[in-house]
Amino acid sequence: MSERHVVLSLAAHPDDAEFFCAGTLALLAGRGWSVHIATMTAGDCGTVQYSREEIARIRRNEAAAAAALIGATYHCLECDDAFVMYDRPTLLKVIALIRRVQPAIVLAPCREDYMTDHVHTSRLAMTGCFCAGVVNIDTGDARPFEPTPHLYYTDPLESKDIYGRDVPPSLVVDVAEVFETKRRMLACHASQRDWLLTHHGVDEYIQMMERLSQACGQRAGVAYGEGFRQHLGSAFPQDDRLSAALGPAAYRL
């Protein structure tokens, strides 16, 4: 099972993966990996003009279109935007997803990120990976599996915690060769331009992503980068599967 070439990005909202790890997913897809992109929510609060139902439908379609650009499968766990909770029902959804996908690698948000949906998704991913093989947790036809996936956390937005302190990655992936694909994937999320301008004060969100990728890349001396930290707690794998899969594109810091 440890040689499975399956990666799962578990994010809070549509477009999160595109900001933080789409280049890495594209590189893995190009190396023959099966790629899954999952979001806890359909992003039903990310709008200034549509109803919750309308924007959820739009954003699911945007996420599926972005995933299709690298041959990935999109999943939505249908939690309410801004209300992702670390509780039993939500955790069972995450465990069931991980058991169905059976990933070797899981990419999840940073626990020090700027909003609680991301923070709770990070915790859900950690426990979901830990419990994927626990046989006394019943998730129906989604059966337990071993070994525990390799878990990596993406950079927080702007590589800062909520106090403005730097959160440095321990691994930077050089995504320059697939950066145009990353840009095209993020461009699928066109509904977010007005929302980000109104709520975040960000006009050109693709340019924002480019700036963040350049800043991350500078840590490793490459044009564009995506940063990660590996979860190395007890019962989790200690070898660096992501670096092994990506070879010279991975820079340990």
mmCIF file of N, CA and C in Angstrom, residues 153-237:
data_model
loop_
_atom_site.group_PDB
_atom_site.id
_atom_site.type_symbol
_atom_site.label_atom_id
_atom_site.label_comp_id
_atom_site.label_asym_id
_atom_site.label_seq_id
_atom_site.Cartn_x
_atom_site.Cartn_y
_atom_site.Cartn_z
ATOM 1 N N TYR A 153 1.420 19.730 5.297
ATOM 2 C CA TYR A 153 0.649 20.963 5.422
ATOM 3 C C TYR A 153 1.194 22.001 4.449
ATOM 4 N N THR A 154 0.304 22.673 3.744
ATOM 5 C CA THR A 154 0.699 23.741 2.839
ATOM 6 C C THR A 154 1.066 24.995 3.627
ATOM 7 N N ASP A 155 1.673 25.943 2.941
ATOM 8 C CA ASP A 155 1.949 27.233 3.571
ATOM 9 C C ASP A 155 0.650 27.927 3.956
ATOM 10 N N PRO A 156 0.649 28.703 5.043
ATOM 11 C CA PRO A 156 -0.474 29.605 5.288
ATOM 12 C C PRO A 156 -0.428 30.752 4.282
ATOM 13 N N LEU A 157 -1.531 31.460 4.144
ATOM 14 C CA LEU A 157 -1.573 32.588 3.220
ATOM 15 C C LEU A 157 -0.494 33.604 3.586
ATOM 16 N N GLU A 158 0.300 33.983 2.603
ATOM 17 C CA GLU A 158 1.417 34.918 2.764
ATOM 18 C C GLU A 158 2.493 34.396 3.724
ATOM 19 N N SER A 159 2.465 33.085 3.987
ATOM 20 C CA SER A 159 3.449 32.447 4.877
ATOM 21 C C SER A 159 3.479 33.076 6.264
ATOM 22 N N LYS A 160 2.314 33.564 6.720
ATOM 23 C CA LYS A 160 2.233 34.203 8.032
ATOM 24 C C LYS A 160 1.154 33.548 8.883
ATOM 25 N N ASP A 161 1.377 33.529 10.213
ATOM 26 C CA ASP A 161 0.313 33.111 11.112
ATOM 27 C C ASP A 161 -0.580 34.310 11.419
ATOM 28 N N ILE A 162 -1.546 34.135 12.316
ATOM 29 C CA ILE A 162 -2.515 35.207 12.569
ATOM 30 C C ILE A 162 -1.907 36.382 13.318
ATOM 31 N N TYR A 163 -0.676 36.234 13.783
ATOM 32 C CA TYR A 163 0.019 37.335 14.452
ATOM 33 C C TYR A 163 1.033 38.009 13.529
ATOM 34 N N GLY A 164 1.049 37.594 12.256
ATOM 35 C CA GLY A 164 1.966 38.180 11.299
ATOM 36 C C GLY A 164 3.365 37.612 11.325
ATOM 37 N N ARG A 165 3.569 36.529 12.073
ATOM 38 C CA ARG A 165 4.894 35.917 12.159
ATOM 39 C C ARG A 165 5.126 34.965 10.991
ATOM 40 N N ASP A 166 6.355 34.894 10.531
ATOM 41 C CA ASP A 166 6.716 34.019 9.427
ATOM 42 C C ASP A 166 6.531 32.558 9.821
ATOM 43 N N VAL A 167 5.939 31.788 8.918
ATOM 44 C CA VAL A 167 5.797 30.338 9.101
ATOM 45 C C VAL A 167 6.570 29.677 7.961
ATOM 46 N N PRO A 168 7.837 29.378 8.167
ATOM 47 C CA PRO A 168 8.663 28.881 7.064
ATOM 48 C C PRO A 168 8.366 27.423 6.734
ATOM 49 N N PRO A 169 8.382 27.073 5.457
ATOM 50 C CA PRO A 169 8.231 25.666 5.081
ATOM 51 C C PRO A 169 9.521 24.906 5.334
ATOM 52 N N SER A 170 9.407 23.596 5.439
ATOM 53 C CA SER A 170 10.602 22.748 5.508
ATOM 54 C C SER A 170 10.917 22.134 4.152
ATOM 55 N N LEU A 171 9.978 22.277 3.221
ATOM 56 C CA LEU A 171 10.124 21.725 1.877
ATOM 57 C C LEU A 171 9.512 22.706 0.887
ATOM 58 N N VAL A 172 10.243 23.037 -0.158
ATOM 59 C CA VAL A 172 9.718 23.865 -1.245
ATOM 60 C C VAL A 172 9.758 23.050 -2.527
ATOM 61 N N VAL A 173 8.639 23.034 -3.235
ATOM 62 C CA VAL A 173 8.553 22.342 -4.518
ATOM 63 C C VAL A 173 8.671 23.379 -5.628
ATOM 64 N N ASP A 174 9.593 23.158 -6.535
ATOM 65 C CA ASP A 174 9.781 24.022 -7.701
ATOM 66 C C ASP A 174 8.669 23.722 -8.703
ATOM 67 N N VAL A 175 7.760 24.679 -8.887
ATOM 68 C CA VAL A 175 6.612 24.459 -9.772
ATOM 69 C C VAL A 175 6.707 25.289 -11.046
ATOM 70 N N ALA A 176 7.899 25.791 -11.358
ATOM 71 C CA ALA A 176 8.051 26.666 -12.523
ATOM 72 C C ALA A 176 7.596 25.985 -13.809
ATOM 73 N N GLU A 177 7.903 24.701 -13.962
ATOM 74 C CA GLU A 177 7.583 24.032 -15.228
ATOM 75 C C GLU A 177 6.090 23.822 -15.429
ATOM 76 N N VAL A 178 5.314 23.886 -14.352
ATOM 77 C CA VAL A 178 3.860 23.707 -14.467
ATOM 78 C C VAL A 178 3.116 24.963 -14.018
ATOM 79 N N PHE A 179 3.819 26.085 -13.954
ATOM 80 C CA PHE A 179 3.174 27.273 -13.395
ATOM 81 C C PHE A 179 2.028 27.768 -14.267
ATOM 82 N N GLU A 180 2.143 27.624 -15.571
ATOM 83 C CA GLU A 180 1.044 28.037 -16.440
ATOM 84 C C GLU A 180 -0.190 27.178 -16.177
ATOM 85 N N THR A 181 0.000 25.898 -15.886
ATOM 86 C CA THR A 181 -1.129 25.035 -15.527
ATOM 87 C C THR A 181 -1.752 25.491 -14.215
ATOM 88 N N LYS A 182 -0.925 25.815 -13.230
ATOM 89 C CA LYS A 182 -1.437 26.337 -11.958
ATOM 90 C C LYS A 182 -2.246 27.610 -12.190
ATOM 91 N N ARG A 183 -1.745 28.489 -13.043
ATOM 92 C CA ARG A 183 -2.456 29.731 -13.342
ATOM 93 C C ARG A 183 -3.804 29.447 -14.005
ATOM 94 N N ARG A 184 -3.814 28.518 -14.948
ATOM 95 C CA ARG A 184 -5.058 28.169 -15.637
ATOM 96 C C ARG A 184 -6.056 27.535 -14.673
ATOM 97 N N MET A 185 -5.574 26.726 -13.748
ATOM 98 C CA MET A 185 -6.472 26.119 -12.765
ATOM 99 C C MET A 185 -7.115 27.188 -11.886
ATOM 100 N N LEU A 186 -6.323 28.133 -11.409
ATOM 101 C CA LEU A 186 -6.891 29.194 -10.579
ATOM 102 C C LEU A 186 -7.840 30.073 -11.378
ATOM 103 N N ALA A 187 -7.542 30.298 -12.652
ATOM 104 C CA ALA A 187 -8.407 31.128 -13.494
ATOM 105 C C ALA A 187 -9.792 30.515 -13.675
ATOM 106 N N CYS A 188 -9.922 29.214 -13.459
ATOM 107 C CA CYS A 188 -11.253 28.583 -13.531
ATOM 108 C C CYS A 188 -12.195 29.148 -12.478
ATOM 109 N N HIS A 189 -11.645 29.703 -11.396
ATOM 110 C CA HIS A 189 -12.460 30.194 -10.279
ATOM 111 C C HIS A 189 -12.799 31.678 -10.472
ATOM 112 N N ALA A 190 -13.384 31.986 -11.610
ATOM 113 C CA ALA A 190 -13.640 33.385 -11.973
ATOM 114 C C ALA A 190 -14.640 34.054 -11.049
ATOM 115 N N SER A 191 -15.500 33.291 -10.399
ATOM 116 C CA SER A 191 -16.515 33.879 -9.516
ATOM 117 C C SER A 191 -15.896 34.574 -8.317
ATOM 118 N N GLN A 192 -14.637 34.285 -8.033
ATOM 119 C CA GLN A 192 -14.030 34.798 -6.801
ATOM 120 C C GLN A 192 -13.419 36.181 -6.927
ATOM 121 N N ARG A 193 -13.338 36.719 -8.126
ATOM 122 C CA ARG A 193 -12.686 38.023 -8.274
ATOM 123 C C ARG A 193 -13.423 39.107 -7.497
ATOM 124 N N ASP A 194 -14.750 39.212 -7.667
ATOM 125 C CA ASP A 194 -15.515 40.248 -6.961
ATOM 126 C C ASP A 194 -15.479 40.029 -5.454
ATOM 127 N N TRP A 195 -15.561 38.758 -5.033
ATOM 128 C CA TRP A 195 -15.544 38.465 -3.597
ATOM 129 C C TRP A 195 -14.220 38.866 -2.962
ATOM 130 N N LEU A 196 -13.123 38.491 -3.593
ATOM 131 C CA LEU A 196 -11.810 38.804 -3.031
ATOM 132 C C LEU A 196 -11.547 40.304 -3.032
ATOM 133 N N LEU A 197 -12.060 40.999 -4.039
ATOM 134 C CA LEU A 197 -11.899 42.455 -4.069
ATOM 135 C C LEU A 197 -12.670 43.103 -2.929
ATOM 136 N N THR A 198 -13.905 42.655 -2.694
ATOM 137 C CA THR A 198 -14.752 43.270 -1.669
ATOM 138 C C THR A 198 -14.302 42.897 -0.263
ATOM 139 N N HIS A 199 -14.037 41.622 -0.017
ATOM 140 C CA HIS A 199 -13.784 41.147 1.349
ATOM 141 C C HIS A 199 -12.312 41.169 1.732
ATOM 142 N N HIS A 200 -11.421 40.877 0.769
ATOM 143 C CA HIS A 200 -9.988 40.788 1.068
ATOM 144 C C HIS A 200 -9.202 41.998 0.571
ATOM 145 N N GLY A 201 -9.846 42.842 -0.237
ATOM 146 C CA GLY A 201 -9.119 43.963 -0.811
ATOM 147 C C GLY A 201 -8.115 43.537 -1.863
ATOM 148 N N VAL A 202 -8.350 42.380 -2.472
ATOM 149 C CA VAL A 202 -7.449 41.839 -3.496
ATOM 150 C C VAL A 202 -8.168 41.899 -4.833
ATOM 151 N N ASP A 203 -7.588 42.617 -5.798
ATOM 152 C CA ASP A 203 -8.239 42.765 -7.092
ATOM 153 C C ASP A 203 -7.856 41.620 -8.024
ATOM 154 N N GLU A 204 -6.619 41.550 -8.410
ATOM 155 C CA GLU A 204 -6.184 40.538 -9.369
ATOM 156 C C GLU A 204 -5.668 39.313 -8.616
ATOM 157 N N TYR A 205 -6.574 38.367 -8.365
ATOM 158 C CA TYR A 205 -6.213 37.241 -7.510
ATOM 159 C C TYR A 205 -5.173 36.331 -8.149
ATOM 160 N N ILE A 206 -5.144 36.276 -9.469
ATOM 161 C CA ILE A 206 -4.123 35.457 -10.119
ATOM 162 C C ILE A 206 -2.746 36.083 -9.923
ATOM 163 N N GLN A 207 -2.674 37.408 -9.997
ATOM 164 C CA GLN A 207 -1.407 38.090 -9.744
ATOM 165 C C GLN A 207 -0.975 37.919 -8.285
ATOM 166 N N MET A 208 -1.951 37.881 -7.382
ATOM 167 C CA MET A 208 -1.627 37.629 -5.978
ATOM 168 C C MET A 208 -0.995 36.247 -5.820
ATOM 169 N N MET A 209 -1.589 35.249 -6.456
ATOM 170 C CA MET A 209 -1.031 33.897 -6.390
ATOM 171 C C MET A 209 0.380 33.869 -6.964
ATOM 172 N N GLU A 210 0.593 34.570 -8.066
ATOM 173 C CA GLU A 210 1.916 34.608 -8.674
ATOM 174 C C GLU A 210 2.935 35.224 -7.715
ATOM 175 N N ARG A 211 2.552 36.308 -7.057
ATOM 176 C CA ARG A 211 3.456 36.959 -6.106
ATOM 177 C C ARG A 211 3.804 36.021 -4.948
ATOM 178 N N LEU A 212 2.794 35.324 -4.408
ATOM 179 C CA LEU A 212 3.045 34.401 -3.307
ATOM 180 C C LEU A 212 3.943 33.243 -3.741
ATOM 181 N N SER A 213 3.731 32.751 -4.957
ATOM 182 C CA SER A 213 4.553 31.649 -5.463
ATOM 183 C C SER A 213 5.994 32.090 -5.687
ATOM 184 N N GLN A 214 6.165 33.321 -6.136
ATOM 185 C CA GLN A 214 7.523 33.844 -6.306
ATOM 186 C C GLN A 214 8.226 33.973 -4.954
ATOM 187 N N ALA A 215 7.505 34.487 -3.963
ATOM 188 C CA ALA A 215 8.102 34.651 -2.631
ATOM 189 C C ALA A 215 8.501 33.306 -2.042
ATOM 190 N N CYS A 216 7.663 32.299 -2.226
ATOM 191 C CA CYS A 216 7.998 30.960 -1.735
ATOM 192 C C CYS A 216 9.194 30.402 -2.490
ATOM 193 N N GLY A 217 9.206 30.584 -3.801
ATOM 194 C CA GLY A 217 10.305 30.083 -4.601
ATOM 195 C C GLY A 217 11.645 30.675 -4.212
ATOM 196 N N GLN A 218 11.640 31.933 -3.785
ATOM 197 C CA GLN A 218 12.887 32.587 -3.382
ATOM 198 C C GLN A 218 13.566 31.862 -2.228
ATOM 199 N N ARG A 219 12.793 31.193 -1.393
ATOM 200 C CA ARG A 219 13.388 30.457 -0.268
ATOM 201 C C ARG A 219 14.308 29.338 -0.757
ATOM 202 N N ALA A 220 14.023 28.831 -1.961
ATOM 203 C CA ALA A 220 14.813 27.723 -2.507
ATOM 204 C C ALA A 220 15.609 28.134 -3.739
ATOM 205 N N GLY A 221 15.542 29.412 -4.101
ATOM 206 C CA GLY A 221 16.285 29.880 -5.263
ATOM 207 C C GLY A 221 15.679 29.476 -6.584
ATOM 208 N N VAL A 222 14.345 29.323 -6.625
ATOM 209 C CA VAL A 222 13.657 28.978 -7.868
ATOM 210 C C VAL A 222 12.627 30.054 -8.181
ATOM 211 N N ALA A 223 12.126 30.053 -9.417
ATOM 212 C CA ALA A 223 11.229 31.127 -9.851
ATOM 213 C C ALA A 223 9.883 31.087 -9.138
ATOM 214 N N TYR A 224 9.299 29.907 -9.019
ATOM 215 C CA TYR A 224 7.991 29.742 -8.393
ATOM 216 C C TYR A 224 8.027 28.507 -7.502
ATOM 217 N N GLY A 225 7.510 28.638 -6.306
ATOM 218 C CA GLY A 225 7.524 27.511 -5.388
ATOM 219 C C GLY A 225 6.231 27.356 -4.618
ATOM 220 N N GLU A 226 6.037 26.161 -4.078
ATOM 221 C CA GLU A 226 4.957 25.867 -3.131
ATOM 222 C C GLU A 226 5.592 25.232 -1.902
ATOM 223 N N GLY A 227 5.220 25.720 -0.723
ATOM 224 C CA GLY A 227 5.862 25.282 0.504
ATOM 225 C C GLY A 227 5.031 24.295 1.301
ATOM 226 N N PHE A 228 5.724 23.390 1.993
ATOM 227 C CA PHE A 228 5.065 22.358 2.794
ATOM 228 C C PHE A 228 5.865 22.086 4.064
ATOM 229 N N ARG A 229 5.150 21.556 5.060
ATOM 230 C CA ARG A 229 5.770 20.969 6.247
ATOM 231 C C ARG A 229 5.149 19.596 6.454
ATOM 232 N N GLN A 230 5.978 18.604 6.748
ATOM 233 C CA GLN A 230 5.474 17.242 6.913
ATOM 234 C C GLN A 230 5.059 16.998 8.350
ATOM 235 N N HIS A 231 3.927 16.315 8.509
ATOM 236 C CA HIS A 231 3.475 15.888 9.835
ATOM 237 C C HIS A 231 4.296 14.669 10.240
ATOM 238 N N LEU A 232 5.018 14.785 11.339
ATOM 239 C CA LEU A 232 5.937 13.729 11.772
ATOM 240 C C LEU A 232 5.601 13.207 13.163
ATOM 241 N N GLY A 233 4.339 13.346 13.571
ATOM 242 C CA GLY A 233 3.922 12.836 14.865
ATOM 243 C C GLY A 233 3.906 11.323 14.911
ATOM 244 N N SER A 234 3.752 10.788 16.112
ATOM 245 C CA SER A 234 3.740 9.347 16.317
ATOM 246 C C SER A 234 2.678 8.684 15.451
ATOM 247 N N ALA A 235 3.017 7.529 14.897
ATOM 248 C CA ALA A 235 2.173 6.690 14.036
ATOM 249 C C ALA A 235 2.137 7.168 12.594
ATOM 250 N N PHE A 236 2.707 8.343 12.305
ATOM 251 C CA PHE A 236 2.769 8.827 10.928
ATOM 252 C C PHE A 236 4.101 8.433 10.293
ATOM 253 N N PRO A 237 4.120 8.231 8.968
ATOM 254 C CA PRO A 237 5.379 7.883 8.297
ATOM 255 C C PRO A 237 6.449 8.950 8.524
#
